PDB file of C-alpha atoms in Angstrom:
ATOM      1  CA  MET A 367     -16.808 -17.349  -2.993  1.00  0.00           C
ATOM      2  CA  ALA A 368     -15.734 -15.108  -5.863  1.00  0.00           C
ATOM      3  CA  ASN A 369     -14.515 -11.601  -5.136  1.00  0.00           C
ATOM      4  CA  LYS A 370     -16.694  -8.780  -6.344  1.00  0.00           C
ATOM      5  CA  TYR A 371     -13.553  -6.988  -7.481  1.00  0.00           C
ATOM      6  CA  PRO A 372     -10.857  -8.700  -9.553  1.00  0.00           C
ATOM      7  CA  HIS A 373      -7.474  -8.990  -7.832  1.00  0.00           C
ATOM      8  CA  THR A 374      -4.171  -8.812  -9.679  1.00  0.00           C
ATOM      9  CA  PRO A 375      -2.342 -12.147  -9.895  1.00  0.00           C
ATOM     10  CA  ASP A 376       0.268 -10.987  -7.356  1.00  0.00           C
ATOM     11  CA  GLY A 377      -2.425  -9.994  -4.848  1.00  0.00           C
ATOM     12  CA  ARG A 378      -1.231  -6.408  -4.548  1.00  0.00           C
ATOM     13  CA  TYR A 379      -4.272  -4.668  -6.006  1.00  0.00           C
ATOM     14  CA  PHE A 380      -7.953  -5.050  -6.682  1.00  0.00           C
ATOM     15  CA  VAL A 381      -9.762  -3.205  -9.455  1.00  0.00           C
ATOM     16  CA  ALA A 382     -12.782  -0.992  -8.764  1.00  0.00           C
ATOM     17  CA  LYS A 383     -14.136   1.839 -10.898  1.00  0.00           C
ATOM     18  CA  ASN A 384     -11.400   1.108 -13.454  1.00  0.00           C
ATOM     19  CA  ARG A 385      -8.613   1.895 -10.978  1.00  0.00           C
ATOM     20  CA  LEU A 386      -6.043  -0.187  -9.132  1.00  0.00           C
ATOM     21  CA  TRP A 387      -6.475  -0.021  -5.347  1.00  0.00           C
ATOM     22  CA  ARG A 388      -3.823  -1.406  -3.033  1.00  0.00           C
ATOM     23  CA  CYS A 389      -4.863  -4.457  -1.016  1.00  0.00           C
ATOM     24  CA  THR A 390      -4.336  -4.838   2.701  1.00  0.00           C
ATOM     25  CA  ASP A 391      -0.913  -6.164   3.689  1.00  0.00           C
ATOM     26  CA  PRO A 392      -1.376  -9.960   3.796  1.00  0.00           C
ATOM     27  CA  ARG A 393       1.312 -10.266   6.480  1.00  0.00           C
ATOM     28  CA  LEU A 394      -0.960  -8.622   9.076  1.00  0.00           C
ATOM     29  CA  GLY A 395      -2.380 -10.993  11.640  1.00  0.00           C
ATOM     30  CA  GLU A 396      -6.157 -11.386  11.736  1.00  0.00           C
ATOM     31  CA  ASP A 397      -6.530  -9.551  15.061  1.00  0.00           C
ATOM     32  CA  GLU A 398      -4.327  -6.656  13.940  1.00  0.00           C
ATOM     33  CA  ARG A 399      -6.159  -6.405  10.614  1.00  0.00           C
ATOM     34  CA  ARG A 400      -9.529  -6.415  12.379  1.00  0.00           C
ATOM     35  CA  THR A 401      -8.392  -3.691  14.801  1.00  0.00           C
ATOM     36  CA  HIS A 402      -7.283  -1.416  11.940  1.00  0.00           C
ATOM     37  CA  ILE A 403     -10.477  -2.064   9.957  1.00  0.00           C
ATOM     38  CA  LYS A 404     -12.580  -1.104  12.994  1.00  0.00           C
ATOM     39  CA  ALA A 405     -10.554   2.106  13.317  1.00  0.00           C
ATOM     40  CA  LEU A 406     -11.050   2.783   9.602  1.00  0.00           C
ATOM     41  CA  MET A 407     -14.818   2.316   9.812  1.00  0.00           C
ATOM     42  CA  LYS A 408     -15.014   4.564  12.882  1.00  0.00           C
ATOM     43  CA  ALA A 409     -12.978   7.233  11.082  1.00  0.00           C
ATOM     44  CA  ARG A 410     -15.174   7.015   7.975  1.00  0.00           C
ATOM     45  CA  ARG A 411     -18.280   7.480  10.116  1.00  0.00           C
ATOM     46  CA  ALA A 412     -16.597  10.513  11.701  1.00  0.00           C
ATOM     47  CA  VAL A 413     -15.923  11.939   8.224  1.00  0.00           C
ATOM     48  CA  ARG A 414     -19.596  11.587   7.322  1.00  0.00           C
ATOM     49  CA  THR A 415     -20.721  13.172  10.597  1.00  0.00           C
ATOM     50  CA  ALA A 416     -18.291  16.077  10.248  1.00  0.00           C
ATOM     51  CA  GLN A 417     -19.471  16.682   6.679  1.00  0.00           C
ATOM     52  CA  GLN A 418     -23.111  16.650   7.787  1.00  0.00           C
ATOM     53  CA  GLN A 419     -22.316  19.108  10.577  1.00  0.00           C
ATOM     54  CA  ASP A 420     -20.090  21.241   8.327  1.00  0.00           C
ATOM     55  CA  ASP A 421     -17.316  21.004  10.947  1.00  0.00           C
ATOM     56  CA  GLU A 422     -13.979  21.603   9.211  1.00  0.00           C
ATOM     57  CA  ASP A 423     -11.824  20.808  12.257  1.00  0.00           C
ATOM     58  CA  ALA A 424     -13.610  17.521  12.916  1.00  0.00           C
ATOM     59  CA  LEU A 425     -13.429  16.697   9.202  1.00  0.00           C
ATOM     60  CA  ARG A 426      -9.651  17.246   9.130  1.00  0.00           C
ATOM     61  CA  GLN A 427      -9.204  15.051  12.216  1.00  0.00           C
ATOM     62  CA  ALA A 428     -11.449  12.335  10.787  1.00  0.00           C
ATOM     63  CA  ARG A 429      -9.630  12.317   7.443  1.00  0.00           C
ATOM     64  CA  ASN A 430      -6.308  12.069   9.291  1.00  0.00           C
ATOM     65  CA  ALA A 431      -7.698   9.073  11.180  1.00  0.00           C
ATOM     66  CA  VAL A 432      -8.743   7.456   7.865  1.00  0.00           C
ATOM     67  CA  GLN A 433      -5.227   8.033   6.520  1.00  0.00           C
ATOM     68  CA  SER A 434      -3.637   6.513   9.638  1.00  0.00           C
ATOM     69  CA  ALA A 435      -5.841   3.424   9.502  1.00  0.00           C
ATOM     70  CA  LYS A 436      -5.209   2.894   5.792  1.00  0.00           C
ATOM     71  CA  GLN A 437      -1.458   3.245   6.353  1.00  0.00           C
ATOM     72  CA  ALA A 438      -1.620   0.710   9.200  1.00  0.00           C
ATOM     73  CA  LEU A 439      -3.419  -1.676   6.810  1.00  0.00           C
ATOM     74  CA  GLY A 440      -0.730  -1.153   4.163  1.00  0.00           C
ATOM     75  CA  GLU A 441      -3.213   0.376   1.714  1.00  0.00           C
ATOM     76  CA  ARG A 442      -1.418   3.736   1.703  1.00  0.00           C
ATOM     77  CA  GLY A 443       2.066   4.916   2.532  1.00  0.00           C
ATOM     78  CA  PRO A 444       5.102   2.721   1.930  1.00  0.00           C
ATOM     79  CA  VAL A 445       4.351  -0.396  -0.084  1.00  0.00           C
ATOM     80  CA  TRP A 446       4.285  -3.705   1.792  1.00  0.00           C
ATOM     81  CA  TRP A 447       6.089  -5.731  -0.864  1.00  0.00           C
ATOM     82  CA  ASP A 448       9.865  -5.833  -1.022  1.00  0.00           C
ATOM     83  CA  ASP A 449      10.796  -6.419  -4.664  1.00  0.00           C
ATOM     84  CA  ASN A 450      11.137  -2.692  -5.485  1.00  0.00           C
ATOM     85  CA  ALA A 451       8.049  -2.751  -7.739  1.00  0.00           C
ATOM     86  CA  PRO A 452       6.492   0.723  -7.863  1.00  0.00           C
ATOM     87  CA  ASP A 453       3.133   1.574  -6.325  1.00  0.00           C
ATOM     88  CA  GLU A 454       0.652   1.627  -9.202  1.00  0.00           C
ATOM     89  CA  GLY A 455      -2.356   2.417  -7.009  1.00  0.00           C
ATOM     90  CA  GLY A 456      -4.762   4.808  -8.686  1.00  0.00           C
ATOM     91  CA  LEU A 457      -3.750   3.877 -12.217  1.00  0.00           C
ATOM     92  CA  ALA A 458      -6.199   2.452 -14.713  1.00  0.00           C
ATOM     93  CA  PRO A 459      -5.262  -1.221 -15.090  1.00  0.00           C
ATOM     94  CA  HIS A 460      -4.850  -0.867 -18.854  1.00  0.00           C
ATOM     95  CA  ASN A 461      -2.234   1.880 -18.233  1.00  0.00           C
ATOM     96  CA  SER A 462      -0.209  -0.181 -15.776  1.00  0.00           C
ATOM     97  CA  SER A 463       2.132  -3.146 -15.698  1.00  0.00           C
ATOM     98  CA  TYR A 464      -1.050  -5.239 -15.325  1.00  0.00           C
ATOM     99  CA  ALA A 465      -2.392  -4.272 -18.771  1.00  0.00           C
ATOM    100  CA  GLN A 466      -1.963  -7.742 -20.284  1.00  0.00           C
ATOM    101  CA  TRP A 467      -3.623  -9.412 -17.287  1.00  0.00           C
ATOM    102  CA  TRP A 468      -6.470  -6.867 -17.367  1.00  0.00           C
ATOM    103  CA  GLU A 469      -7.088  -7.451 -21.061  1.00  0.00           C
ATOM    104  CA  SER A 470      -7.341 -11.198 -20.368  1.00  0.00           C
ATOM    105  CA  GLN A 471     -10.136 -10.501 -17.857  1.00  0.00           C
ATOM    106  CA  HIS A 472     -12.545  -9.347 -20.570  1.00  0.00           C
TER     107      HIS A 472
END
């Protein structure tokens, strides 16, 4: 099955909306990954509910929970690779070290 979003050859990022987004740490076990994804989905639902209810305190707590889950997944915070390559998350692929790869995708 092909991925909807192209992944960089090193598996560190996928591209969506012309931005690099850090992938989940592949060293996580399936159960641990699933636990963090469930926490992330719960936190995202809490963000939506807090926004609908215009509850700033609940929104702050929910966004903190999203941040914690994404850090646990390796998608934010310290990078999960150990070759000292910088985090290029958020960059446009054509403005990153993946520019040549990205050009070859079109």
